[in-house]
């Protein structure tokens, strides 16, 4: 099992999760985070830390697509280990549907 970041992180990018990760397996894009599924040790400490409820175990239905999505971007985005402020629109975008189609950016974040 592994944990993955899903579309509710897009346009929110809360980083509470990165501070509790014992193996630094979060990677930062311009407007979301991903988890490297091969680095995640399945401890689960990140899941309850996410204010947007965007972190899910891969054992939930229909998570295969998100595992591959997280794998793809964790290989090209920089690692993030330090908590940062969420995006300015995080509160209004939290829970919005269709965020991947509307807002997702492949651009890497700053990391750090």
Coordinates of C-alpha atoms in Angstrom, one line a residue:
X1 CA 0.0 0.0 0.0
X2 CA 1.0 3.6 -0.5
X3 CA -0.7 7.0 -0.1
X4 CA -1.3 9.4 -3.0
X5 CA -2.4 13.0 -3.4
X6 CA -5.6 13.4 -5.3
X7 CA -7.2 16.3 -7.2
X8 CA -8.5 18.2 -4.2
X9 CA -4.9 19.4 -3.5
X10 CA -4.9 21.2 -6.8
X11 CA -5.3 25.0 -6.4
X12 CA -5.0 24.6 -2.6
X13 CA -1.6 23.1 -1.9
X14 CA -1.7 22.8 1.8
X15 CA 1.7 21.6 3.0
X16 CA 0.9 20.5 6.6
X17 CA 1.6 16.9 5.4
X18 CA 5.3 17.5 4.5
X19 CA 6.3 18.3 8.0
X20 CA 5.1 15.0 9.4
X21 CA 6.5 12.8 6.6
X22 CA 9.4 10.7 8.1
X23 CA 10.8 9.9 4.6
X24 CA 10.4 13.1 2.7
X25 CA 8.5 11.6 -0.2
X26 CA 6.4 14.7 -1.1
X27 CA 7.2 16.6 -4.3
X28 CA 6.0 20.1 -5.2
X29 CA 4.3 21.3 -8.3
X30 CA 3.3 24.9 -9.0
X31 CA -0.2 24.3 -7.6
X32 CA -0.2 20.9 -5.8
X33 CA 1.9 18.2 -4.2
X34 CA 2.4 14.5 -5.0
X35 CA 3.8 11.6 -3.1
X36 CA 6.4 9.3 -4.6
X37 CA 4.7 5.9 -4.3
X38 CA 8.0 4.0 -4.2
X39 CA 9.4 6.1 -1.4
X40 CA 6.2 6.2 0.8
X41 CA 6.5 3.8 3.7
X42 CA 2.7 3.6 4.2
X43 CA 2.8 5.1 7.7
X44 CA -0.3 7.2 7.1
X45 CA 0.7 10.1 9.3
X46 CA 0.2 12.5 6.4
X47 CA -3.4 11.6 5.7
X48 CA -5.1 13.2 8.7
X49 CA -2.8 16.3 8.4
X50 CA -4.3 17.4 5.1
X51 CA -7.0 20.1 5.6
X52 CA -8.4 19.4 2.1
X53 CA -8.7 15.6 2.6
X54 CA -6.6 15.1 -0.6
X55 CA -4.4 12.3 0.6
X56 CA -5.9 8.8 0.1
X57 CA -4.6 5.2 0.5
X58 CA -4.1 3.5 -2.8
X59 CA -6.4 0.7 -1.6
X60 CA -9.5 2.8 -2.1
X61 CA -11.4 2.3 -5.4
X62 CA -10.2 4.0 -8.6
X63 CA -6.8 5.0 -7.1
X64 CA -4.6 3.4 -9.8
X65 CA -4.8 6.5 -11.9
X66 CA -3.6 8.6 -9.0
X67 CA -0.8 6.3 -8.2
X68 CA 0.6 6.7 -11.7
X69 CA -0.1 10.5 -11.6
X70 CA 1.9 10.8 -8.3
X71 CA 4.7 8.6 -9.7
X72 CA 5.0 10.7 -12.9
X73 CA 5.2 14.1 -11.2
X74 CA 7.3 13.0 -8.3
X75 CA 10.0 12.1 -10.8
X76 CA 10.2 15.6 -12.3
X77 CA 9.2 17.9 -9.4
X78 CA 11.5 18.9 -6.5
X79 CA 11.2 17.4 -3.1
X80 CA 9.5 19.6 -0.4
X81 CA 10.1 19.1 3.3
X82 CA 9.2 22.5 4.7
X83 CA 5.7 23.8 5.4
X84 CA 4.6 26.8 3.3
X85 CA 1.5 28.9 3.2
X86 CA -1.3 27.4 1.1
X87 CA -2.3 29.1 -2.2
X88 CA -4.3 32.3 -1.8
X89 CA -7.4 30.6 -3.3
X90 CA -7.2 27.5 -1.2
X91 CA -10.2 28.1 1.0
X92 CA -12.5 28.9 -2.0
X93 CA -11.2 26.0 -4.1
X94 CA -11.3 23.3 -1.4
X95 CA -13.8 20.7 -2.4
X96 CA -14.5 22.1 -5.8
X97 CA -15.0 19.5 -8.5
X98 CA -13.2 19.2 -11.8
X99 CA -10.0 20.8 -10.5
X100 CA -7.7 18.7 -12.5
X101 CA -9.2 19.8 -15.8
X102 CA -9.6 23.5 -14.7
X103 CA -6.4 24.3 -12.8
X104 CA -3.7 21.6 -12.9
X105 CA -0.3 22.8 -13.9
X106 CA 2.7 20.5 -14.8
X107 CA 5.1 23.3 -13.9
X108 CA 7.4 22.3 -11.0
X109 CA 7.2 24.2 -7.7
X110 CA 10.2 25.6 -5.8
X111 CA 10.7 22.7 -3.4
X112 CA 12.6 23.2 -0.2

